[in-house]
Amino acid sequence: GLTLTGVFINGALSPPPLEMRAGTKYRIRCMNITASHVNHFVRLAAGDQPVVWRNVAKDAIELPPEQVVVTDQALSLAVGETRDFEFTPLEPGDLRVEIRLPNGSLRTAIDVRVRPAN
């Protein structure tokens, strides 16, 4: 059977929330370096609702414009794969980056606190 161990986000098993400002563009890099041999799926969400972001790089290489993915769907993250996403929050609020297993269950997440623009 599959044995799942803890997942590190930004070097911690329980990372503090990411802090963002409304109106500022951010780049989020997700890497799957687990030993589980299964794809994980990553998405940005506000509560239960997915949020649109742009997949702009794969394996640290910028995607050509025609391959940039703008989606609110969870994207696959294979073992050894890296994806870079761009996101500009438009208003303050609470979000989270979710990492899910192929069956849809939540593996881990990191909270994102969006503060008002300066």
PDB file of C-alpha atoms in Angstrom:
ATOM      1  CA  GLY A   1       0.000   0.000   0.000  1.00  0.00           C
ATOM      2  CA  LEU A   2       0.866   3.650  -0.275  1.00  0.00           C
ATOM      3  CA  THR A   3       2.382   5.226   2.831  1.00  0.00           C
ATOM      4  CA  LEU A   4       2.160   9.003   2.986  1.00  0.00           C
ATOM      5  CA  THR A   5       4.601  10.989   5.035  1.00  0.00           C
ATOM      6  CA  GLY A   6       4.550  14.665   5.900  1.00  0.00           C
ATOM      7  CA  VAL A   7       4.786  17.240   3.137  1.00  0.00           C
ATOM      8  CA  PHE A   8       7.057  20.235   3.510  1.00  0.00           C
ATOM      9  CA  ILE A   9       5.929  23.614   2.209  1.00  0.00           C
ATOM     10  CA  ASN A  10       8.575  26.323   2.287  1.00  0.00           C
ATOM     11  CA  GLY A  11      10.686  24.011   4.447  1.00  0.00           C
ATOM     12  CA  ALA A  12       8.087  23.399   7.158  1.00  0.00           C
ATOM     13  CA  LEU A  13       5.459  20.766   7.907  1.00  0.00           C
ATOM     14  CA  SER A  14       3.176  23.523   9.266  1.00  0.00           C
ATOM     15  CA  PRO A  15       4.219  26.659   7.410  1.00  0.00           C
ATOM     16  CA  PRO A  16       2.972  30.110   8.334  1.00  0.00           C
ATOM     17  CA  PRO A  17       0.521  31.655   5.851  1.00  0.00           C
ATOM     18  CA  LEU A  18       1.837  33.363   2.756  1.00  0.00           C
ATOM     19  CA  GLU A  19       1.281  37.119   2.899  1.00  0.00           C
ATOM     20  CA  MET A  20       0.159  38.921  -0.279  1.00  0.00           C
ATOM     21  CA  ARG A  21      -1.096  42.388  -1.157  1.00  0.00           C
ATOM     22  CA  ALA A  22      -4.078  43.027  -3.407  1.00  0.00           C
ATOM     23  CA  GLY A  23      -2.993  44.348  -6.810  1.00  0.00           C
ATOM     24  CA  THR A  24       0.525  42.847  -6.643  1.00  0.00           C
ATOM     25  CA  LYS A  25       1.557  40.052  -9.036  1.00  0.00           C
ATOM     26  CA  TYR A  26       3.050  36.970  -7.371  1.00  0.00           C
ATOM     27  CA  ARG A  27       4.792  33.890  -8.695  1.00  0.00           C
ATOM     28  CA  ILE A  28       4.251  30.603  -6.883  1.00  0.00           C
ATOM     29  CA  ARG A  29       6.532  27.623  -7.590  1.00  0.00           C
ATOM     30  CA  CYS A  30       5.234  24.139  -6.821  1.00  0.00           C
ATOM     31  CA  MET A  31       7.575  21.133  -6.879  1.00  0.00           C
ATOM     32  CA  ASN A  32       6.678  17.486  -6.369  1.00  0.00           C
ATOM     33  CA  ILE A  33       9.737  15.811  -4.888  1.00  0.00           C
ATOM     34  CA  THR A  34       7.803  13.195  -2.954  1.00  0.00           C
ATOM     35  CA  ALA A  35       8.733   9.539  -2.973  1.00  0.00           C
ATOM     36  CA  SER A  36       5.092   8.473  -3.317  1.00  0.00           C
ATOM     37  CA  HIS A  37       5.280   7.824  -7.082  1.00  0.00           C
ATOM     38  CA  VAL A  38       1.841   9.355  -7.658  1.00  0.00           C
ATOM     39  CA  ASN A  39       0.900  12.626  -9.258  1.00  0.00           C
ATOM     40  CA  HIS A  40      -0.374  15.338  -7.000  1.00  0.00           C
ATOM     41  CA  PHE A  41      -2.792  18.036  -8.122  1.00  0.00           C
ATOM     42  CA  VAL A  42      -2.348  21.682  -7.212  1.00  0.00           C
ATOM     43  CA  ARG A  43      -4.908  24.500  -7.224  1.00  0.00           C
ATOM     44  CA  LEU A  44      -5.570  27.889  -5.700  1.00  0.00           C
ATOM     45  CA  ALA A  45      -8.871  28.173  -3.827  1.00  0.00           C
ATOM     46  CA  ALA A  46     -11.019  30.654  -1.936  1.00  0.00           C
ATOM     47  CA  GLY A  47     -12.973  28.466   0.468  1.00  0.00           C
ATOM     48  CA  ASP A  48     -14.331  25.643  -1.694  1.00  0.00           C
ATOM     49  CA  GLN A  49     -14.186  27.708  -4.893  1.00  0.00           C
ATOM     50  CA  PRO A  50     -11.229  27.454  -7.267  1.00  0.00           C
ATOM     51  CA  VAL A  51      -9.430  30.665  -8.212  1.00  0.00           C
ATOM     52  CA  VAL A  52      -7.989  31.434 -11.652  1.00  0.00           C
ATOM     53  CA  TRP A  53      -4.204  31.564 -11.953  1.00  0.00           C
ATOM     54  CA  ARG A  54      -1.698  31.250 -14.801  1.00  0.00           C
ATOM     55  CA  ASN A  55       0.708  28.309 -15.238  1.00  0.00           C
ATOM     56  CA  VAL A  56       3.651  30.178 -16.817  1.00  0.00           C
ATOM     57  CA  ALA A  57       6.600  27.759 -16.456  1.00  0.00           C
ATOM     58  CA  LYS A  58       7.248  24.032 -16.296  1.00  0.00           C
ATOM     59  CA  ASP A  59      10.430  22.538 -14.861  1.00  0.00           C
ATOM     60  CA  ALA A  60      11.836  26.071 -14.413  1.00  0.00           C
ATOM     61  CA  ILE A  61      11.496  26.898 -18.127  1.00  0.00           C
ATOM     62  CA  GLU A  62       9.163  29.697 -19.226  1.00  0.00           C
ATOM     63  CA  LEU A  63       6.308  28.419 -21.347  1.00  0.00           C
ATOM     64  CA  PRO A  64       5.808  29.966 -24.793  1.00  0.00           C
ATOM     65  CA  PRO A  65       2.681  32.182 -24.825  1.00  0.00           C
ATOM     66  CA  GLU A  66       0.591  29.575 -26.655  1.00  0.00           C
ATOM     67  CA  GLN A  67       1.298  27.014 -23.890  1.00  0.00           C
ATOM     68  CA  VAL A  68       0.513  29.251 -20.897  1.00  0.00           C
ATOM     69  CA  VAL A  69      -2.468  27.757 -19.078  1.00  0.00           C
ATOM     70  CA  VAL A  70      -5.015  30.092 -17.477  1.00  0.00           C
ATOM     71  CA  THR A  71      -7.308  27.959 -15.346  1.00  0.00           C
ATOM     72  CA  ASP A  72      -9.145  27.492 -12.098  1.00  0.00           C
ATOM     73  CA  GLN A  73      -8.763  23.709 -12.376  1.00  0.00           C
ATOM     74  CA  ALA A  74      -6.284  21.632 -10.399  1.00  0.00           C
ATOM     75  CA  LEU A  75      -3.206  20.844 -12.486  1.00  0.00           C
ATOM     76  CA  SER A  76      -1.195  17.654 -12.292  1.00  0.00           C
ATOM     77  CA  LEU A  77       2.215  17.753 -10.656  1.00  0.00           C
ATOM     78  CA  ALA A  78       4.153  14.558 -11.400  1.00  0.00           C
ATOM     79  CA  VAL A  79       7.027  13.331  -9.259  1.00  0.00           C
ATOM     80  CA  GLY A  80      10.071  15.424 -10.196  1.00  0.00           C
ATOM     81  CA  GLU A  81       7.979  18.112 -11.880  1.00  0.00           C
ATOM     82  CA  THR A  82       7.937  21.844 -11.156  1.00  0.00           C
ATOM     83  CA  ARG A  83       5.225  24.321 -12.161  1.00  0.00           C
ATOM     84  CA  ASP A  84       5.300  28.102 -11.770  1.00  0.00           C
ATOM     85  CA  PHE A  85       2.041  29.995 -11.411  1.00  0.00           C
ATOM     86  CA  GLU A  86       1.347  33.735 -11.571  1.00  0.00           C
ATOM     87  CA  PHE A  87      -1.455  35.246  -9.592  1.00  0.00           C
ATOM     88  CA  THR A  88      -2.561  38.808  -8.887  1.00  0.00           C
ATOM     89  CA  PRO A  89      -5.095  38.985  -6.054  1.00  0.00           C
ATOM     90  CA  LEU A  90      -7.622  41.705  -6.762  1.00  0.00           C
ATOM     91  CA  GLU A  91      -9.073  42.089  -3.266  1.00  0.00           C
ATOM     92  CA  PRO A  92      -8.222  41.237   0.336  1.00  0.00           C
ATOM     93  CA  GLY A  93      -9.285  37.868   1.685  1.00  0.00           C
ATOM     94  CA  ASP A  94      -8.206  34.360   2.580  1.00  0.00           C
ATOM     95  CA  LEU A  95      -7.051  31.844  -0.014  1.00  0.00           C
ATOM     96  CA  ARG A  96      -5.040  28.652   0.051  1.00  0.00           C
ATOM     97  CA  VAL A  97      -2.800  26.649  -2.223  1.00  0.00           C
ATOM     98  CA  GLU A  98      -4.025  23.066  -2.068  1.00  0.00           C
ATOM     99  CA  ILE A  99      -2.150  19.874  -2.899  1.00  0.00           C
ATOM    100  CA  ARG A 100      -4.501  16.977  -3.573  1.00  0.00           C
ATOM    101  CA  LEU A 101      -4.079  13.288  -4.293  1.00  0.00           C
ATOM    102  CA  PRO A 102      -5.449  11.677  -7.489  1.00  0.00           C
ATOM    103  CA  ASN A 103      -8.618  10.635  -5.620  1.00  0.00           C
ATOM    104  CA  GLY A 104      -9.272  14.314  -4.781  1.00  0.00           C
ATOM    105  CA  SER A 105      -8.467  14.106  -1.078  1.00  0.00           C
ATOM    106  CA  LEU A 106      -6.495  16.979   0.396  1.00  0.00           C
ATOM    107  CA  ARG A 107      -2.834  16.071   1.023  1.00  0.00           C
ATOM    108  CA  THR A 108      -1.747  19.441   2.384  1.00  0.00           C
ATOM    109  CA  ALA A 109      -2.306  23.166   1.924  1.00  0.00           C
ATOM    110  CA  ILE A 110      -0.820  26.520   2.757  1.00  0.00           C
ATOM    111  CA  ASP A 111      -2.992  29.471   3.691  1.00  0.00           C
ATOM    112  CA  VAL A 112      -2.636  32.726   1.782  1.00  0.00           C
ATOM    113  CA  ARG A 113      -3.621  35.993   3.468  1.00  0.00           C
ATOM    114  CA  VAL A 114      -4.314  38.781   0.989  1.00  0.00           C
ATOM    115  CA  ARG A 115      -4.064  42.214   2.586  1.00  0.00           C
ATOM    116  CA  PRO A 116      -5.326  45.507   1.131  1.00  0.00           C
ATOM    117  CA  ALA A 117      -3.058  47.347  -1.308  1.00  0.00           C
ATOM    118  CA  ASN A 118      -0.858  49.963   0.364  1.00  0.00           C
TER     119      ASN A 118
END
